[in-house]
mmCIF file of C-alpha atoms and ligand atoms in Angstrom:
data_model
loop_
_atom_site.group_PDB
_atom_site.id
_atom_site.type_symbol
_atom_site.label_atom_id
_atom_site.label_comp_id
_atom_site.label_asym_id
_atom_site.label_seq_id
_atom_site.Cartn_x
_atom_site.Cartn_y
_atom_site.Cartn_z
ATOM 1 C CA MET A 761 -50.047 -103.070 3.642
ATOM 2 C CA SER A 762 -46.947 -103.252 2.395
ATOM 3 C CA LYS A 763 -44.509 -101.069 4.072
ATOM 4 C CA ALA A 764 -42.944 -99.697 0.867
ATOM 5 C CA PHE A 765 -45.996 -97.211 0.959
ATOM 6 C CA LYS A 766 -45.712 -95.756 4.021
ATOM 7 C CA GLY A 767 -43.390 -93.467 4.986
ATOM 8 C CA GLY A 768 -42.900 -91.439 1.875
ATOM 9 C CA LEU A 769 -44.633 -88.397 0.721
ATOM 10 C CA CYS A 770 -48.317 -88.438 -0.364
ATOM 11 C CA ALA A 771 -48.654 -88.820 -4.102
ATOM 12 C CA TYR A 772 -51.630 -86.752 -3.877
ATOM 13 C CA CYS A 773 -50.442 -83.168 -1.992
ATOM 14 C CA CYS A 774 -47.409 -84.173 -1.521
ATOM 15 C CA SER A 775 -46.380 -82.601 1.479
ATOM 16 C CA ALA A 776 -47.983 -84.988 4.596
ATOM 17 C CA GLU A 777 -46.851 -88.123 5.229
ATOM 18 C CA SER A 778 -47.416 -91.097 3.278
ATOM 19 C CA SER A 779 -49.920 -93.924 5.669
ATOM 20 C CA THR A 780 -52.181 -95.693 3.319
ATOM 21 C CA ALA A 781 -51.576 -97.569 -0.573
ATOM 22 C CA ASP A 782 -54.099 -96.396 -2.714
ATOM 23 C CA HIS A 783 -55.777 -97.202 -6.136
ATOM 24 C CA VAL A 784 -54.531 -95.243 -8.312
ATOM 25 C CA ILE A 785 -57.773 -95.881 -10.104
ATOM 26 C CA ALA A 786 -60.271 -97.395 -7.858
ATOM 27 C CA ARG A 787 -60.682 -101.042 -7.492
ATOM 28 C CA GLY A 788 -64.799 -100.145 -8.435
ATOM 29 C CA PHE A 789 -64.474 -99.302 -11.884
ATOM 30 C CA PHE A 790 -63.546 -102.787 -12.153
ATOM 31 C CA PRO A 791 -65.292 -106.090 -13.217
ATOM 32 C CA GLU A 792 -63.982 -108.298 -9.879
ATOM 33 C CA ASP A 793 -61.999 -110.319 -11.935
ATOM 34 C CA GLN A 794 -60.105 -107.345 -13.188
ATOM 35 C CA ARG A 795 -58.602 -105.522 -10.030
ATOM 36 C CA GLY A 796 -55.191 -107.781 -9.659
ATOM 37 C CA ASN A 797 -52.650 -105.170 -10.672
ATOM 38 C CA LEU A 798 -54.302 -102.035 -10.253
ATOM 39 C CA PRO A 799 -51.353 -99.126 -9.735
ATOM 40 C CA LYS A 800 -50.741 -98.085 -6.632
ATOM 41 C CA VAL A 801 -49.687 -95.310 -4.744
ATOM 42 C CA GLY A 802 -48.642 -93.696 -1.286
ATOM 43 C CA ALA A 803 -51.020 -91.173 -0.233
ATOM 44 C CA CYS A 804 -52.208 -89.636 3.421
ATOM 45 C CA VAL A 805 -55.347 -90.169 4.763
ATOM 46 C CA ASP A 806 -56.828 -86.770 4.276
ATOM 47 C CA CYS A 807 -56.336 -87.203 -0.075
ATOM 48 C CA ASN A 808 -57.659 -90.508 0.535
ATOM 49 C CA ASN A 809 -60.863 -89.690 1.896
ATOM 50 C CA ARG A 810 -61.442 -86.260 -0.069
ATOM 51 C CA LYS A 811 -60.267 -89.112 -2.988
ATOM 52 C CA SER A 812 -62.699 -92.338 -2.322
ATOM 53 C CA GLN A 813 -65.351 -89.142 -2.306
ATOM 54 C CA LEU A 814 -65.176 -88.810 -6.069
ATOM 55 C CA GLU A 815 -64.614 -92.358 -6.783
ATOM 56 C CA HIS A 816 -68.231 -93.146 -4.832
ATOM 57 C CA THR A 817 -70.184 -91.183 -7.388
ATOM 58 C CA LEU A 818 -67.999 -91.654 -9.908
ATOM 59 C CA THR A 819 -68.462 -95.357 -9.796
ATOM 60 C CA ALA A 820 -71.648 -95.115 -10.288
ATOM 61 C CA VAL A 821 -72.636 -92.630 -13.068
ATOM 62 C CA MET A 822 -70.158 -93.713 -15.434
ATOM 63 C CA PRO A 823 -71.053 -96.919 -17.052
ATOM 64 C CA PHE A 824 -74.079 -95.220 -17.858
ATOM 65 C CA GLY A 825 -72.088 -93.287 -20.296
ATOM 66 C CA ALA A 826 -70.088 -97.252 -20.708
ATOM 67 C CA ARG A 827 -68.589 -97.528 -24.223
ATOM 68 C CA HIS A 828 -66.534 -100.237 -23.848
ATOM 69 C CA GLY A 829 -66.135 -104.683 -24.149
ATOM 70 C CA ARG A 830 -68.169 -104.903 -21.069
ATOM 71 C CA ALA A 831 -70.720 -102.210 -21.312
ATOM 72 C CA THR A 832 -73.644 -104.455 -20.337
ATOM 73 C CA GLU A 833 -71.368 -106.064 -17.489
ATOM 74 C CA ALA A 834 -71.030 -101.779 -15.367
ATOM 75 C CA LEU A 835 -74.316 -100.994 -15.944
ATOM 76 C CA LEU A 836 -75.828 -104.756 -13.976
ATOM 77 C CA ALA A 837 -73.168 -103.983 -11.287
ATOM 78 C CA VAL A 838 -74.492 -99.980 -10.334
ATOM 79 C CA GLU A 839 -77.508 -101.965 -10.928
ATOM 80 C CA ARG A 840 -76.564 -104.203 -7.225
ATOM 81 C CA MET A 841 -74.320 -100.514 -6.205
ATOM 82 C CA LEU A 842 -77.763 -98.616 -6.003
ATOM 83 C CA VAL A 843 -79.937 -101.782 -4.231
ATOM 84 C CA ARG A 844 -77.285 -100.511 -1.440
ATOM 85 C CA ASN A 845 -76.990 -97.228 -1.365
ATOM 86 C CA GLN A 846 -80.206 -95.372 -0.766
ATOM 87 C CA ARG A 847 -78.764 -91.242 -1.444
ATOM 88 C CA LEU A 848 -76.626 -92.204 -5.070
ATOM 89 C CA HIS A 849 -79.803 -94.071 -6.498
ATOM 90 C CA ARG A 850 -82.298 -91.004 -5.055
ATOM 91 C CA LEU A 851 -79.942 -89.247 -6.970
ATOM 92 C CA LEU A 852 -79.073 -90.668 -10.066
ATOM 93 C CA ALA A 853 -83.280 -91.516 -9.922
ATOM 94 C CA GLY A 854 -83.784 -87.561 -10.246
ATOM 95 C CA GLY A 855 -82.160 -87.139 -12.978
ATOM 96 C CA VAL A 856 -82.185 -89.980 -15.664
ATOM 97 C CA ARG A 857 -83.715 -88.892 -18.547
ATOM 98 C CA TYR A 858 -84.703 -90.826 -21.908
ATOM 99 C CA ALA A 859 -83.412 -90.143 -26.132
ATOM 100 C CA PHE A 860 -82.877 -91.030 -29.237
ATOM 101 C CA ARG A 861 -79.474 -91.055 -30.842
ATOM 102 C CA SER A 862 -77.925 -91.823 -34.574
ATOM 103 C CA ILE A 863 -74.243 -92.831 -33.865
ATOM 104 C CA ASN A 864 -72.878 -92.094 -37.549
ATOM 105 C CA GLY A 865 -76.005 -92.687 -39.345
ATOM 106 C CA SER A 866 -77.485 -95.473 -37.995
ATOM 107 C CA PRO A 867 -80.647 -96.263 -36.910
ATOM 108 C CA TRP A 868 -81.699 -94.238 -34.046
ATOM 109 C CA MET A 869 -81.019 -96.435 -31.088
ATOM 110 C CA PRO A 870 -82.988 -95.201 -27.324
ATOM 111 C CA GLU A 871 -80.680 -94.512 -25.173
ATOM 112 C CA MET A 872 -80.383 -93.649 -21.053
ATOM 113 C CA THR A 873 -78.667 -90.406 -19.771
ATOM 114 C CA VAL A 874 -78.278 -89.429 -16.196
ATOM 115 C CA PRO A 875 -77.136 -86.093 -14.621
ATOM 116 C CA PHE A 876 -72.822 -86.610 -14.686
ATOM 117 C CA ASP A 877 -70.721 -83.364 -13.291
ATOM 118 C CA SER A 878 -67.788 -82.811 -15.098
ATOM 119 C CA CYS A 879 -66.461 -80.844 -12.804
ATOM 120 C CA SER A 880 -66.560 -83.505 -10.407
ATOM 121 C CA MET A 881 -64.708 -86.034 -12.623
ATOM 122 C CA GLU A 882 -62.294 -83.325 -13.727
ATOM 123 C CA GLN A 883 -61.522 -83.372 -10.031
ATOM 124 C CA LEU A 884 -60.837 -87.163 -9.688
ATOM 125 C CA SER A 885 -59.017 -87.226 -13.650
ATOM 126 C CA GLU A 886 -56.357 -84.662 -11.202
ATOM 127 C CA TYR A 887 -55.314 -87.091 -8.614
ATOM 128 C CA ILE A 888 -55.584 -89.333 -11.398
ATOM 129 C CA VAL A 889 -52.934 -87.634 -12.970
ATOM 130 C CA LYS A 890 -50.419 -86.842 -10.182
ATOM 131 C CA GLY A 891 -50.787 -90.334 -8.488
ATOM 132 C CA LEU A 892 -50.092 -92.120 -12.134
ATOM 133 C CA ALA A 893 -46.677 -89.037 -12.190
ATOM 134 C CA ARG A 894 -45.666 -90.656 -8.861
ATOM 135 C CA TYR A 895 -46.370 -94.710 -10.582
ATOM 136 C CA HIS A 896 -44.277 -94.322 -13.859
ATOM 137 C CA TRP A 897 -41.825 -91.949 -12.540
ATOM 138 C CA GLU A 898 -41.551 -90.847 -9.197
ATOM 139 C CA LEU A 899 -42.051 -87.535 -9.361
ATOM 140 C CA ASP A 900 -43.417 -85.668 -6.585
ATOM 141 C CA ILE A 901 -45.946 -83.285 -7.777
ATOM 142 C CA GLY A 902 -45.881 -80.095 -4.579
ATOM 143 C CA GLU A 903 -47.393 -76.611 -4.455
ATOM 144 C CA ASP A 904 -44.682 -75.083 -7.052
ATOM 145 C CA THR A 905 -46.911 -77.191 -10.078
ATOM 146 C CA PHE A 906 -49.617 -76.330 -11.924
ATOM 147 C CA VAL A 907 -52.089 -79.617 -11.856
ATOM 148 C CA ARG A 908 -55.002 -79.323 -14.201
ATOM 149 C CA ALA A 909 -58.022 -82.357 -16.332
ATOM 150 C CA SER A 910 -60.354 -81.359 -18.243
ATOM 151 C CA PHE A 911 -62.892 -82.718 -20.822
ATOM 152 C CA LEU A 912 -61.935 -80.669 -23.888
ATOM 153 C CA ARG A 913 -63.416 -79.415 -27.154
ATOM 154 C CA PRO A 914 -62.400 -80.114 -30.713
ATOM 155 C CA GLU A 915 -59.833 -77.462 -31.248
ATOM 156 C CA GLY A 916 -58.713 -77.286 -27.591
ATOM 157 C CA ALA A 917 -58.352 -80.871 -27.940
ATOM 158 C CA ALA A 918 -55.982 -80.259 -31.049
ATOM 159 C CA ALA A 919 -53.792 -78.027 -29.474
ATOM 160 C CA PHE A 920 -52.849 -80.361 -26.471
ATOM 161 C CA ASP A 921 -52.096 -82.913 -29.202
ATOM 162 C CA ARG A 922 -49.595 -80.787 -30.640
ATOM 163 C CA PHE A 923 -47.562 -80.687 -26.991
ATOM 164 C CA PHE A 924 -48.226 -84.427 -25.955
ATOM 165 C CA ALA A 925 -46.191 -84.776 -30.348
ATOM 166 C CA GLY A 926 -43.475 -83.010 -28.251
ATOM 167 C CA ALA A 927 -39.968 -84.703 -27.071
ATOM 168 C CA VAL A 928 -40.093 -86.890 -24.869
ATOM 169 C CA LYS A 929 -37.487 -88.758 -22.376
ATOM 170 C CA ASP A 930 -40.790 -91.889 -21.870
ATOM 171 C CA ARG A 931 -44.113 -92.450 -22.629
ATOM 172 C CA VAL A 932 -47.059 -94.917 -21.289
ATOM 173 C CA SER A 933 -49.482 -96.149 -23.173
ATOM 174 C CA CYS A 934 -51.816 -98.344 -20.792
ATOM 175 C CA ASP A 935 -55.310 -100.406 -21.224
ATOM 176 C CA LEU A 936 -56.538 -101.479 -17.649
ATOM 177 C CA GLY A 937 -59.718 -103.933 -17.923
ATOM 178 C CA GLN A 938 -60.003 -104.786 -21.164
ATOM 179 C CA GLY A 939 -61.148 -101.125 -21.604
ATOM 180 C CA VAL A 940 -62.000 -99.718 -18.225
ATOM 181 C CA PHE A 941 -59.593 -97.088 -18.084
ATOM 182 C CA ARG A 942 -57.020 -96.900 -21.208
ATOM 183 C CA TYR A 943 -54.579 -94.041 -20.455
ATOM 184 C CA GLU A 944 -51.449 -92.695 -22.727
ATOM 185 C CA GLY A 945 -48.570 -90.428 -20.869
ATOM 186 C CA ILE A 946 -44.971 -88.399 -21.135
ATOM 187 C CA LEU A 947 -42.646 -87.397 -19.761
ATOM 188 C CA SER A 948 -41.297 -84.149 -21.592
ATOM 189 C CA VAL A 949 -38.175 -83.272 -21.924
ATOM 190 C CA GLU A 950 -38.671 -79.901 -21.075
ATOM 191 C CA SER A 951 -39.022 -79.570 -18.249
ATOM 192 C CA PRO A 952 -38.431 -82.060 -14.612
ATOM 193 C CA ASN A 953 -42.465 -81.878 -13.993
ATOM 194 C CA LEU A 954 -43.573 -81.623 -17.572
ATOM 195 C CA THR A 955 -46.174 -84.401 -18.199
ATOM 196 C CA LEU A 956 -49.157 -84.654 -20.204
ATOM 197 C CA TRP A 957 -52.220 -87.304 -19.964
ATOM 198 C CA LYS A 958 -54.779 -88.399 -22.152
ATOM 199 C CA MET A 959 -57.425 -90.333 -20.573
ATOM 200 C CA SER A 960 -60.916 -92.642 -20.699
ATOM 201 C CA ILE A 961 -63.321 -94.340 -18.352
ATOM 202 C CA TYR A 962 -65.643 -97.320 -20.312
ATOM 203 C CA GLY A 963 -64.492 -95.126 -23.140
ATOM 204 C CA ALA A 964 -67.616 -93.285 -21.348
ATOM 205 C CA GLU A 965 -68.808 -90.014 -23.239
ATOM 206 C CA VAL A 966 -70.346 -87.635 -21.622
ATOM 207 C CA GLY A 967 -72.330 -83.976 -22.738
ATOM 208 C CA GLY A 968 -74.208 -80.784 -21.766
ATOM 209 C CA ASP A 969 -71.160 -78.639 -22.617
ATOM 210 C CA PRO A 970 -73.867 -75.640 -22.351
ATOM 211 C CA ALA A 971 -71.033 -73.803 -25.056
ATOM 212 C CA ALA A 972 -71.303 -77.023 -27.048
ATOM 213 C CA PRO A 973 -75.143 -78.314 -26.885
ATOM 214 C CA GLY A 974 -75.296 -82.096 -28.984
ATOM 215 C CA GLN A 975 -71.333 -82.562 -28.821
ATOM 216 C CA ARG A 976 -69.718 -85.336 -26.458
ATOM 217 C CA VAL A 977 -66.842 -86.443 -25.252
ATOM 218 C CA SER A 978 -65.214 -89.412 -24.210
ATOM 219 C CA MET A 979 -61.268 -87.716 -22.891
ATOM 220 C CA VAL A 980 -60.508 -86.550 -19.970
ATOM 221 C CA TYR A 981 -56.947 -84.503 -21.162
ATOM 222 C CA GLY A 982 -54.742 -83.933 -17.763
ATOM 223 C CA VAL A 983 -51.316 -82.176 -17.214
ATOM 224 C CA THR A 984 -48.497 -81.414 -14.858
ATOM 225 C CA VAL A 985 -46.003 -79.187 -15.130
ATOM 226 C CA ASP A 986 -43.653 -76.806 -13.344
ATOM 227 C CA LYS A 987 -45.581 -73.051 -13.090
ATOM 228 C CA ALA A 988 -42.319 -71.358 -13.597
ATOM 229 C CA SER A 989 -41.774 -73.049 -17.024
ATOM 230 C CA ARG A 990 -42.353 -71.660 -20.436
ATOM 231 C CA ALA A 991 -44.805 -74.023 -20.996
ATOM 232 C CA ALA A 992 -47.017 -73.652 -18.304
ATOM 233 C CA GLY A 993 -48.913 -70.228 -19.284
ATOM 234 C CA LEU A 994 -50.436 -71.449 -22.506
ATOM 235 C CA LEU A 995 -50.729 -74.813 -21.201
ATOM 236 C CA ALA A 996 -53.081 -73.576 -18.560
ATOM 237 C CA GLN A 997 -54.809 -71.565 -21.231
ATOM 238 C CA ILE A 998 -55.693 -74.942 -23.287
ATOM 239 C CA LEU A 999 -56.763 -76.365 -20.214
ATOM 240 C CA GLY A 1000 -58.210 -73.868 -18.314
ATOM 241 C CA GLY A 1001 -58.071 -73.461 -14.660
ATOM 242 C CA ALA A 1002 -57.319 -70.999 -12.143
ATOM 243 C CA GLU A 1003 -54.354 -70.048 -13.076
ATOM 244 C CA ALA A 1004 -55.412 -69.572 -16.321
ATOM 245 C CA ALA A 1005 -58.064 -67.257 -15.788
ATOM 246 C CA THR A 1006 -55.283 -64.929 -13.921
ATOM 247 C CA GLU A 1007 -53.142 -64.759 -16.802
HETATM 248 ZN ZN1 LIG B 1512 -51.928 -85.998 0.903
#
């Protein structure tokens, strides 16, 4: 491993020393010809292991919602993975459902869905947000920073977009692996650790929000913001999470 990732602070907990290089977006999400030059940051072993566990399940589940150009290929890769991994195989086989669906008035098409725990995608996205904030802007996202990533309903997304359109110090927009992972981020001028993110994996759509039956979303919204800053309360309210609940 390159020395550059050793001895700094772990990008995810910002308390332990980093001892390993972590791919911010796991290589397993990408086809083999698209794994070069993915963003990496220094991480401690504990964070690296916890993040890997989330990635392990999600690299198998997310392709089922894939809408990007190489969706079929992503699903075939899952098939190969399931042959080797019995636990995942049982998890998915137990919950596969078939449905018919029409998109924008097109003919009804059969569709397979798998059980999907949106919390695990949101948790992984929180790691990704911290990793990208370190990768692009060398930020240390420690305990005094509120971090949250979530799927938003249209009202929440609209409120978030108003923030996103605000004054920026810097802006990034990337498409990794031809639609595998797309993201946009801004570094705000308003406070030092204020970053906002929109991202999607495979353009995959997820549903299952009991409060919004039939609705599907593909974008995860993320934020890092100093807990003491003015924007923190409002962003926590938009994105949900523990802090918002105690406001
Ligand atoms: Zn750590």
